[in-house]
Coordinates of C-alpha atoms in Angstrom, one line a residue:
Chain A
M1 CA 27.1 -22.2 -13.5
T2 CA 25.2 -24.8 -13.5
R3 CA 21.4 -25.3 -14.0
A4 CA 20.5 -26.3 -9.5
H5 CA 23.0 -22.7 -9.3
R6 CA 20.5 -21.1 -11.6
L7 CA 17.7 -22.1 -10.6
A8 CA 18.6 -21.2 -7.0
A9 CA 19.5 -17.9 -7.5
A10 CA 15.9 -17.5 -9.0
V11 CA 14.6 -18.8 -5.8
E12 CA 16.8 -16.2 -3.6
F13 CA 16.2 -13.1 -6.3
I14 CA 12.0 -14.4 -6.0
H15 CA 12.7 -14.6 -1.4
T16 CA 14.8 -11.5 -1.4
A17 CA 11.8 -9.1 -3.2
T18 CA 9.4 -10.4 -1.3
L19 CA 11.7 -9.2 1.7
L20 CA 12.5 -5.1 0.4
H21 CA 8.6 -5.2 -0.6
D22 CA 8.0 -6.6 3.0
D23 CA 10.0 -4.1 4.8
V24 CA 8.2 -1.0 3.1
V25 CA 4.6 -3.1 3.8
D26 CA 5.8 -3.4 7.4
D27 CA 7.3 0.4 7.5
S28 CA 10.4 -1.9 9.0
D29 CA 14.0 -0.3 9.9
E30 CA 15.4 -3.7 10.8
R31 CA 16.5 -6.8 8.8
R32 CA 19.5 -8.9 10.4
G33 CA 20.1 -7.1 12.4
K34 CA 20.9 -4.1 10.1
D35 CA 19.7 -1.3 9.0
S36 CA 16.5 -2.0 6.1
A37 CA 17.2 -1.2 2.6
N38 CA 13.7 1.2 3.0
I39 CA 15.8 2.6 5.8
I40 CA 19.1 3.5 3.7
F41 CA 18.0 3.9 0.6
G42 CA 14.2 5.1 0.5
N43 CA 10.7 3.4 -0.1
E44 CA 11.5 4.0 -4.2
A45 CA 14.7 2.5 -4.7
S46 CA 13.3 -1.0 -2.4
V47 CA 10.0 -0.9 -4.3
L48 CA 11.7 -0.2 -7.7
V49 CA 15.0 -3.1 -7.1
G50 CA 12.5 -5.8 -5.6
D51 CA 11.0 -5.4 -8.8
F52 CA 14.0 -5.6 -10.6
L53 CA 15.5 -8.8 -8.8
F54 CA 11.9 -10.8 -9.2
S55 CA 12.2 -9.8 -13.3
R56 CA 15.5 -11.0 -13.0
A57 CA 14.0 -14.3 -11.6
F58 CA 12.1 -15.1 -13.7
Q59 CA 14.7 -13.9 -16.6
L60 CA 16.7 -17.1 -15.2
M61 CA 14.7 -19.1 -14.7
V62 CA 13.6 -18.7 -18.9
A63 CA 17.3 -18.9 -19.3
D64 CA 17.0 -22.6 -17.9
G65 CA 14.0 -23.2 -20.2
N66 CA 11.9 -25.9 -18.2
L67 CA 8.2 -25.5 -18.6
D68 CA 7.3 -27.2 -15.2
V69 CA 9.9 -25.1 -13.5
L70 CA 8.8 -22.3 -14.4
R71 CA 5.3 -22.9 -13.8
I72 CA 6.2 -24.3 -10.7
L73 CA 7.6 -20.7 -9.6
S74 CA 5.5 -18.5 -10.8
D75 CA 2.9 -20.1 -9.4
A76 CA 5.1 -19.7 -6.2
S77 CA 5.4 -16.3 -6.7
A78 CA 1.7 -15.6 -7.4
I79 CA 0.4 -17.8 -4.0
I80 CA 2.9 -15.5 -2.4
A81 CA 2.1 -12.2 -3.4
E82 CA -2.0 -13.6 -2.2
G83 CA -0.6 -14.6 0.9
E84 CA 1.0 -11.3 1.9
V85 CA -2.5 -9.8 1.1
L86 CA -4.7 -12.3 2.5
Q87 CA -1.9 -11.6 4.8
L88 CA -3.0 -7.3 5.1
S89 CA -6.4 -8.1 4.9
A90 CA -6.2 -10.7 9.0
Q91 CA -3.9 -7.5 10.3
N92 CA -6.0 -6.2 12.9
N93 CA -9.1 -8.4 12.7
L94 CA -9.4 -10.4 16.2
T95 CA -11.8 -13.1 14.3
T96 CA -8.6 -14.1 12.4
T97 CA -8.2 -18.3 13.7
M98 CA -5.7 -20.6 13.5
D99 CA -6.8 -22.1 10.0
D100 CA -7.0 -18.4 8.1
Y101 CA -3.4 -18.2 10.0
A102 CA -2.6 -21.3 8.5
A103 CA -3.6 -19.5 5.1
V104 CA -1.5 -17.0 5.5
I105 CA 1.5 -18.5 6.2
E106 CA 1.5 -21.3 3.8
G107 CA 0.9 -18.7 1.0
K108 CA 3.8 -16.4 2.4
T109 CA 6.1 -19.1 2.9
A110 CA 5.2 -22.8 2.9
S111 CA 4.7 -21.9 -0.7
L112 CA 8.4 -21.2 -1.6
F113 CA 9.5 -23.4 0.3
A114 CA 7.8 -25.8 -1.4
A115 CA 8.5 -24.8 -4.7
A116 CA 12.0 -24.4 -4.4
C117 CA 11.8 -28.3 -3.0
E118 CA 10.4 -29.1 -5.7
V119 CA 12.6 -27.8 -8.8
G120 CA 15.5 -30.1 -7.5
P121 CA 14.0 -33.3 -8.2
V122 CA 12.2 -31.8 -11.5
I123 CA 15.5 -30.8 -12.9
A124 CA 16.9 -34.1 -11.9
E125 CA 14.3 -36.2 -13.2
Q126 CA 14.2 -38.0 -10.3
D127 CA 10.1 -39.7 -10.6
E128 CA 6.7 -38.4 -9.6
K129 CA 6.5 -39.8 -6.5
I130 CA 10.1 -38.3 -5.6
I131 CA 9.6 -35.0 -6.9
S132 CA 6.1 -34.8 -4.6
A133 CA 7.5 -35.7 -1.4
M134 CA 10.6 -33.3 -1.4
R135 CA 7.2 -30.6 -2.4
D136 CA 5.8 -32.0 0.6
Y137 CA 8.7 -31.6 2.4
G138 CA 9.5 -28.0 1.8
M139 CA 5.7 -27.3 2.4
N140 CA 6.1 -28.5 5.9
L141 CA 9.6 -27.3 6.7
G142 CA 8.1 -23.6 5.6
M143 CA 5.0 -23.7 7.8
A144 CA 7.5 -25.0 10.7
F145 CA 9.6 -22.4 9.6
Q146 CA 6.5 -19.7 9.9
I147 CA 5.8 -20.6 13.8
I148 CA 8.9 -20.3 15.4
D149 CA 9.5 -17.2 13.7
D150 CA 6.4 -15.8 14.8
V151 CA 6.8 -17.6 18.1
L152 CA 10.4 -15.8 18.5
D153 CA 9.1 -11.9 17.4
Y154 CA 7.5 -12.4 20.9
N155 CA 10.7 -14.1 23.0
A156 CA 14.0 -14.4 21.1
N157 CA 16.9 -12.3 22.5
R158 CA 17.1 -9.5 20.2
A159 CA 20.8 -9.0 19.3
K160 CA 20.2 -12.6 18.4
L161 CA 17.0 -12.5 16.3
G162 CA 18.7 -9.5 14.0
K163 CA 15.3 -7.7 14.6
A164 CA 13.4 -5.7 17.5
V165 CA 11.3 -8.1 19.1
G166 CA 7.1 -7.5 19.2
D167 CA 7.1 -6.0 15.4
D168 CA 4.6 -7.9 15.0
F169 CA 2.6 -7.3 17.3
R170 CA 3.2 -3.2 16.8
E171 CA 1.9 -3.8 12.8
G172 CA -1.4 -6.0 14.8
K173 CA -0.3 -9.1 13.4
M174 CA -2.4 -11.7 13.5
T175 CA 0.6 -15.0 14.4
A176 CA -0.1 -17.8 16.3
P177 CA 0.6 -16.7 19.8
V178 CA -1.9 -14.0 19.9
I179 CA -4.0 -16.2 18.2
L180 CA -4.6 -18.6 21.2
A181 CA -3.7 -16.3 23.8
I182 CA -6.7 -14.3 22.2
Q183 CA -9.0 -17.9 21.8
K184 CA -9.2 -18.3 26.0
A185 CA -9.0 -14.9 26.6
N186 CA -11.2 -13.3 29.7
K187 CA -13.5 -10.0 28.6
E188 CA -10.6 -7.5 30.4
E189 CA -7.9 -9.2 27.9
K190 CA -10.3 -9.5 25.2
D191 CA -10.6 -5.7 25.6
F192 CA -6.7 -5.0 25.7
W193 CA -6.1 -7.3 22.6
Q194 CA -8.9 -5.1 20.4
R195 CA -7.5 -1.9 22.3
T196 CA -4.2 -2.8 20.7
L197 CA -4.3 -4.6 17.9
G198 CA -8.2 -4.4 16.6
D199 CA -8.0 -0.2 17.2
K200 CA -3.8 -0.2 16.7
N201 CA -4.1 2.0 20.1
Q202 CA -0.9 0.7 21.8
K203 CA 0.7 2.4 24.7
D204 CA 4.0 1.7 26.6
G205 CA 4.1 -0.9 28.2
D206 CA 1.1 -2.7 26.2
L207 CA 4.2 -5.3 25.0
E208 CA 5.1 -6.6 27.8
T209 CA 1.2 -7.1 28.7
A210 CA 0.6 -8.9 26.1
Q211 CA 4.0 -10.5 26.7
T212 CA 2.3 -11.2 30.3
L213 CA -0.5 -12.7 28.7
I214 CA 1.1 -15.4 26.0
A215 CA 3.2 -16.2 29.2
K216 CA -0.6 -17.1 31.6
Y217 CA -1.8 -19.0 28.7
D218 CA 1.8 -20.5 27.1
T219 CA 1.0 -20.0 23.5
L220 CA 3.9 -20.0 22.6
V221 CA 5.0 -23.4 23.9
Q222 CA 1.8 -24.2 21.6
G223 CA 2.5 -22.4 19.2
M224 CA 6.3 -24.6 19.3
E225 CA 4.2 -27.7 19.6
L226 CA 2.6 -27.0 15.9
A227 CA 5.7 -26.4 14.5
R228 CA 7.3 -29.8 15.8
G229 CA 4.3 -31.1 14.4
Y230 CA 5.0 -29.9 10.9
G231 CA 8.3 -30.2 11.1
D232 CA 7.6 -34.4 12.4
K233 CA 5.7 -34.3 9.3
A234 CA 8.6 -32.5 6.8
I235 CA 11.3 -35.7 8.0
Q236 CA 7.9 -38.6 7.1
N237 CA 8.2 -36.7 3.4
L238 CA 11.5 -37.6 3.5
A239 CA 10.6 -41.4 4.2
H240 CA 11.2 -43.0 1.2
I241 CA 14.3 -40.8 -0.4
P242 CA 17.3 -42.9 -0.8
D243 CA 19.2 -42.3 2.9
S244 CA 22.4 -40.3 1.4
H245 CA 24.9 -37.5 2.9
L246 CA 22.4 -34.9 1.9
K247 CA 20.0 -36.4 2.9
K248 CA 21.1 -36.2 6.4
T249 CA 21.2 -32.3 5.7
L250 CA 17.5 -32.5 4.9
V251 CA 16.6 -33.8 8.6
D252 CA 19.4 -31.5 10.4
L253 CA 17.3 -28.5 8.8
V254 CA 14.3 -29.4 10.2
S255 CA 15.8 -29.5 13.8
F256 CA 17.5 -26.8 12.9
T257 CA 14.9 -24.8 12.3
I258 CA 12.4 -25.7 15.4
S259 CA 15.2 -25.1 17.7
R260 CA 16.1 -22.2 16.4
E261 CA 16.7 -19.1 18.9
Y262 CA 17.5 -16.1 16.2
Chain B
M1 CA -9.4 -17.1 -24.6
T2 CA -6.7 -17.1 -27.3
R3 CA -2.8 -17.1 -27.0
A4 CA -3.2 -13.0 -28.7
H5 CA -5.8 -12.4 -26.0
R6 CA -4.1 -14.2 -22.6
L7 CA -0.8 -12.6 -23.8
A8 CA -2.2 -9.3 -24.6
A9 CA -3.3 -9.3 -21.0
A10 CA -0.2 -10.6 -19.1
V11 CA 1.2 -7.3 -20.6
E12 CA -1.1 -5.5 -19.4
F13 CA -1.0 -7.8 -16.2
I14 CA 3.3 -5.9 -15.9
H15 CA 1.4 -2.6 -17.1
T16 CA -0.8 -1.7 -14.7
A17 CA 2.0 -3.6 -11.5
T18 CA 4.3 -1.1 -12.8
L19 CA 1.5 1.4 -12.8
L20 CA 0.4 0.9 -9.0
H21 CA 3.8 0.8 -8.1
D22 CA 5.4 3.5 -9.7
D23 CA 2.4 5.8 -8.0
V24 CA 3.4 4.2 -4.3
V25 CA 7.3 5.1 -5.4
D26 CA 6.5 9.1 -7.1
D27 CA 3.9 9.5 -3.9
S28 CA 0.3 10.6 -6.9
D29 CA -2.7 10.6 -5.4
E30 CA -4.2 11.4 -9.1
R31 CA -4.5 8.4 -11.9
R32 CA -6.2 8.8 -14.7
G33 CA -8.5 11.9 -13.7
K34 CA -9.2 9.8 -10.1
D35 CA -7.8 8.9 -6.7
S36 CA -4.7 6.8 -7.3
A37 CA -5.2 2.9 -6.0
N38 CA -2.2 4.2 -2.9
I39 CA -4.3 7.3 -2.0
I40 CA -7.7 4.9 -1.6
F41 CA -6.0 1.3 -0.5
G42 CA -3.0 2.3 0.8
N43 CA 1.2 1.8 0.1
E44 CA 0.6 -1.8 1.1
A45 CA -2.1 -2.7 -1.3
S46 CA -0.5 -1.2 -4.0
V47 CA 2.4 -2.6 -3.8
L48 CA 1.0 -6.0 -2.7
V49 CA -1.0 -6.3 -5.7
G50 CA 1.6 -5.5 -8.3
D51 CA 3.7 -7.8 -7.3
F52 CA 0.3 -10.3 -7.7
L53 CA -0.7 -9.3 -11.5
F54 CA 2.8 -9.2 -12.0
S55 CA 3.2 -13.1 -11.2
R56 CA 0.0 -13.6 -12.5
A57 CA 1.5 -12.4 -16.1
F58 CA 4.0 -15.0 -15.4
Q59 CA 1.8 -17.3 -15.1
L60 CA -0.5 -15.7 -18.2
M61 CA 3.2 -16.6 -20.1
V62 CA 4.6 -19.8 -18.6
A63 CA 0.0 -21.4 -19.8
D64 CA 1.5 -20.0 -23.3
G65 CA 4.2 -22.2 -23.4
N66 CA 6.7 -20.4 -25.6
L67 CA 10.7 -19.6 -24.6
D68 CA 10.8 -16.7 -26.5
V69 CA 7.7 -15.2 -26.0
L70 CA 9.1 -15.9 -22.3
R71 CA 12.4 -14.2 -23.0
I72 CA 10.7 -11.0 -24.6
L73 CA 8.6 -10.5 -21.8
S74 CA 10.8 -10.8 -18.8
D75 CA 13.8 -9.4 -20.4
A76 CA 11.2 -6.1 -20.5
S77 CA 10.1 -6.5 -17.4
A78 CA 14.1 -6.1 -16.2
I79 CA 14.4 -3.7 -18.5
I80 CA 11.7 -1.6 -17.2
A81 CA 12.8 -2.4 -14.1
E82 CA 16.0 -0.8 -14.9
G83 CA 14.3 2.3 -16.4
E84 CA 12.7 2.9 -13.3
V85 CA 16.1 2.8 -11.4
L86 CA 17.6 4.9 -14.0
Q87 CA 14.4 7.3 -13.7
L88 CA 15.2 7.9 -9.4
S89 CA 18.7 8.2 -9.5
A90 CA 18.5 11.2 -12.9
Q91 CA 15.7 12.9 -10.4
N92 CA 17.1 16.0 -9.4
N93 CA 20.1 16.1 -11.3
L94 CA 20.5 18.7 -13.0
T95 CA 23.4 17.4 -15.1
T96 CA 21.4 15.0 -17.1
T97 CA 21.7 14.8 -20.5
M98 CA 19.0 14.3 -23.9
D99 CA 20.8 10.9 -24.3
D100 CA 20.1 10.0 -20.7
Y101 CA 16.3 10.8 -20.5
A102 CA 16.1 8.6 -23.7
A103 CA 17.8 5.9 -22.4
V104 CA 15.1 6.5 -18.8
I105 CA 12.7 6.5 -21.5
E106 CA 13.2 4.0 -23.7
G107 CA 14.1 1.7 -20.5
K108 CA 10.8 2.5 -18.4
T109 CA 8.4 2.8 -21.5
A110 CA 9.1 2.0 -24.4
S111 CA 10.5 -1.1 -24.3
L112 CA 7.3 -2.8 -23.5
F113 CA 5.2 -0.7 -26.8
A114 CA 9.0 -2.7 -28.4
A115 CA 7.9 -6.4 -25.9
A116 CA 3.9 -5.8 -26.7
C117 CA 4.7 -6.1 -30.7
E118 CA 7.2 -7.7 -31.3
V119 CA 5.6 -11.1 -29.5
G120 CA 2.3 -10.9 -32.2
P121 CA 4.4 -11.3 -35.1
V122 CA 6.3 -14.1 -32.8
I123 CA 2.8 -15.8 -32.1
A124 CA 2.0 -15.9 -35.6
E125 CA 5.0 -16.9 -36.6
Q126 CA 5.9 -14.5 -38.9
D127 CA 9.6 -14.0 -40.0
E128 CA 12.5 -12.8 -38.1
K129 CA 12.4 -8.9 -41.1
I130 CA 9.2 -9.0 -39.8
I131 CA 9.0 -9.4 -35.9
S132 CA 12.3 -7.0 -36.7
A133 CA 10.1 -4.6 -37.9
M134 CA 7.2 -4.3 -35.6
R135 CA 9.7 -4.4 -32.4
D136 CA 11.2 -1.1 -34.4
Y137 CA 7.4 -0.1 -34.3
G138 CA 6.7 -0.5 -31.0
M139 CA 9.9 1.4 -29.6
N140 CA 9.6 4.1 -31.5
L141 CA 5.7 5.1 -31.1
G142 CA 6.5 3.7 -27.2
M143 CA 9.1 7.0 -27.3
A144 CA 6.9 9.3 -29.3
F145 CA 4.5 8.6 -26.3
Q146 CA 6.2 9.2 -23.3
I147 CA 8.2 12.3 -24.4
I148 CA 4.5 13.6 -25.6
D149 CA 3.5 12.8 -21.8
D150 CA 6.1 14.4 -20.1
V151 CA 5.1 17.8 -22.4
L152 CA 2.3 17.0 -21.3
D153 CA 2.8 17.1 -18.3
Y154 CA 3.7 21.1 -18.3
N155 CA 1.1 22.2 -20.4
A156 CA -2.2 20.1 -20.8
N157 CA -5.6 20.7 -19.6
R158 CA -5.9 18.8 -16.3
A159 CA -9.0 17.6 -17.0
K160 CA -7.7 16.5 -19.8
L161 CA -5.0 14.8 -18.8
G162 CA -6.9 12.9 -16.1
K163 CA -3.4 13.6 -13.4
A164 CA -2.2 17.2 -12.2
V165 CA -0.1 19.1 -14.5
G166 CA 3.2 19.6 -13.0
D167 CA 3.9 16.3 -11.0
D168 CA 7.3 16.3 -12.8
F169 CA 8.6 19.6 -12.4
R170 CA 7.2 18.5 -8.0
E171 CA 8.7 15.6 -8.5
G172 CA 12.2 16.6 -10.3
K173 CA 12.0 14.5 -12.8
M174 CA 14.5 15.5 -15.5
T175 CA 12.4 15.1 -18.3
A176 CA 12.6 16.8 -22.0
P177 CA 11.1 19.9 -21.6
V178 CA 13.3 21.0 -18.4
I179 CA 16.4 19.2 -19.4
L180 CA 15.9 21.6 -22.7
A181 CA 15.2 24.7 -21.2
I182 CA 18.5 23.6 -18.8
Q183 CA 20.6 23.9 -21.6
K184 CA 19.5 26.6 -22.5
A185 CA 19.6 28.6 -18.6
N186 CA 21.6 31.9 -18.2
K187 CA 23.2 32.1 -14.8
E188 CA 19.8 33.4 -12.8
E189 CA 17.7 30.9 -14.7
K190 CA 20.4 28.1 -13.5
D191 CA 19.9 29.0 -10.0
F192 CA 16.5 28.6 -11.1
W193 CA 15.8 25.6 -12.0
Q194 CA 19.0 24.4 -9.6
R195 CA 17.4 25.4 -5.4
T196 CA 13.6 23.7 -7.7
L197 CA 14.5 20.6 -9.3
G198 CA 18.2 19.8 -7.6
D199 CA 17.8 21.3 -4.3
K200 CA 13.7 20.9 -3.7
N201 CA 13.6 23.5 -2.4
Q202 CA 10.3 24.8 -4.3
K203 CA 7.2 27.1 -3.1
D204 CA 3.8 28.7 -4.4
G205 CA 4.9 30.1 -8.1
D206 CA 7.9 28.3 -9.1
L207 CA 5.7 25.7 -11.7
E208 CA 5.0 29.1 -13.7
T209 CA 8.4 30.5 -13.8
A210 CA 9.4 27.2 -14.6
Q211 CA 6.4 27.4 -17.2
T212 CA 7.7 30.5 -18.2
L213 CA 11.3 29.8 -18.8
I214 CA 9.9 26.6 -21.3
A215 CA 7.7 29.6 -23.2
K216 CA 10.9 31.2 -23.5
Y217 CA 12.7 28.4 -25.2
D218 CA 9.9 26.8 -26.6
T219 CA 10.9 23.4 -24.9
L220 CA 7.3 22.0 -26.0
V221 CA 7.0 22.8 -29.2
Q222 CA 11.2 21.2 -29.6
G223 CA 9.8 18.0 -27.1
M224 CA 7.1 17.3 -29.9
E225 CA 9.2 17.4 -32.6
L226 CA 11.5 15.1 -30.9
A227 CA 8.4 13.1 -30.7
R228 CA 7.2 13.4 -33.3
G229 CA 11.3 12.3 -35.1
Y230 CA 10.1 8.9 -32.9
G231 CA 6.8 9.0 -35.3
D232 CA 7.9 8.9 -38.0
K233 CA 10.6 6.3 -37.7
A234 CA 7.2 4.4 -36.2
I235 CA 5.6 4.6 -39.3
Q236 CA 9.0 4.1 -41.9
N237 CA 9.0 1.1 -39.4
L238 CA 5.8 -1.0 -41.0
A239 CA 6.6 -0.3 -44.7
H240 CA 7.4 -3.8 -45.3
I241 CA 4.5 -4.8 -43.5
P242 CA 1.6 -5.4 -46.1
D243 CA -0.9 -3.7 -45.7
S244 CA -4.7 -3.7 -43.8
H245 CA -6.7 -3.0 -41.8
L246 CA -4.3 -3.4 -38.8
K247 CA -1.5 -1.5 -40.0
K248 CA -4.0 1.1 -40.7
T249 CA -4.5 1.0 -37.6
L250 CA -1.0 1.0 -36.1
V251 CA -0.2 3.8 -38.6
D252 CA -3.4 5.9 -36.9
L253 CA -2.0 5.1 -34.0
V254 CA 1.6 6.4 -34.4
S255 CA -0.7 10.5 -35.3
F256 CA -2.5 9.3 -32.4
T257 CA 0.6 9.4 -30.2
I258 CA 2.1 12.4 -31.3
S259 CA -2.1 14.8 -31.7
R260 CA -3.3 13.5 -28.0
E261 CA -3.8 16.3 -25.7
Y262 CA -4.4 14.4 -22.3

């Protein structure tokens, strides 16, 4: 196993650990189109196996032995946990701003993309400029990815997404599509958002009403434009990386992230 | 902050993270005589704050920068998680042996005691013999601690213990007092243990019956003798450590662990 493989596995273990814990925290029942682990094995196993994977990730990093890598990935892990806590406190809070939202998704999602992209050039002993460019690329890609994910939660073909549409609505998560719609809302619409997201008092048909309001203010398109802005920045971050097959893959990954429907 | 303080904090953070997660997994409502965090803040916050503390522990270790220390503590973290998973699979399983039990408590408890005791002489640059003796001391102390903890769960003055007596019984945890009583059980008693622990079918008065059977076979005393055996080994492990005020504290800690009532 090369260092790159080992560290890629460490990142994947951290990611999987956060997904296992997320599904417990959000009480989700689907992940990638299948029953989630908490449904099949219970919350107990999901929490403990998440802890195990997290520990294994650190063992892999320690086996690599590079303190810079350890610092990058342990910092990212702490930031992810902070981002998740931040998201929990923003939940059901209608005063959440787009800046608050950006802080949440930078923490819970983009920081791991950034760390993963930074570790590559660090172990390849590239100079500081390349390392920093790759970190920025990862951060911007991660932001784009999460915004699209949040847009899809109100829009996607359920089967393609592999999870239930409207999960974020049911959980009262304050994501771009609703934050932008609440900013434009009239009195009656504000009451609707307050009842459904703020007071968690939802009934049949509410998701459809939410989708109608989101369509009225076109906030899915605004979310996609926001994501596209981050995607453009990610591509700009690659400007001084020498051309190669791998660079092209990184560029393509941005387009894929922006245009994915699942 | 000295290295010793920083690393002691790292161990304490790992420990606290596991307690937060444990209380979610066991659905506990008390910890140290007060409402547990999952009761006050919810499972979500307990899972996420546990993850955060775990990450902060690794940041503290990385800040220390000693790869041996990182290896010792990340190995311990993985072993703890494995021990917890092992405990989960032994739960409600009446065929659990005393060897299985020893493996569970070594993983979930004693390995962190061992790691914590090993890190001290490592950063003090003591020779391998001292490091290994301190590790063994910690392991034996941890085994004694956990066995006493499991004995107290059937015996202690509830107020002193700071948690409900009978938690382990209600959760179907296979600990020394019940494993030893099941080994001696007659047909009728076996049926009782099968119903209450194996089939999780408990009713009022069952805890009292369990305590009566435990008293009949004197298994709390046997558990305490087992713990005392580990405590004696822990003191023997200190034989080649030079006498000092601190060594006396380590010896006293063993007596305290064995004779505590809470």
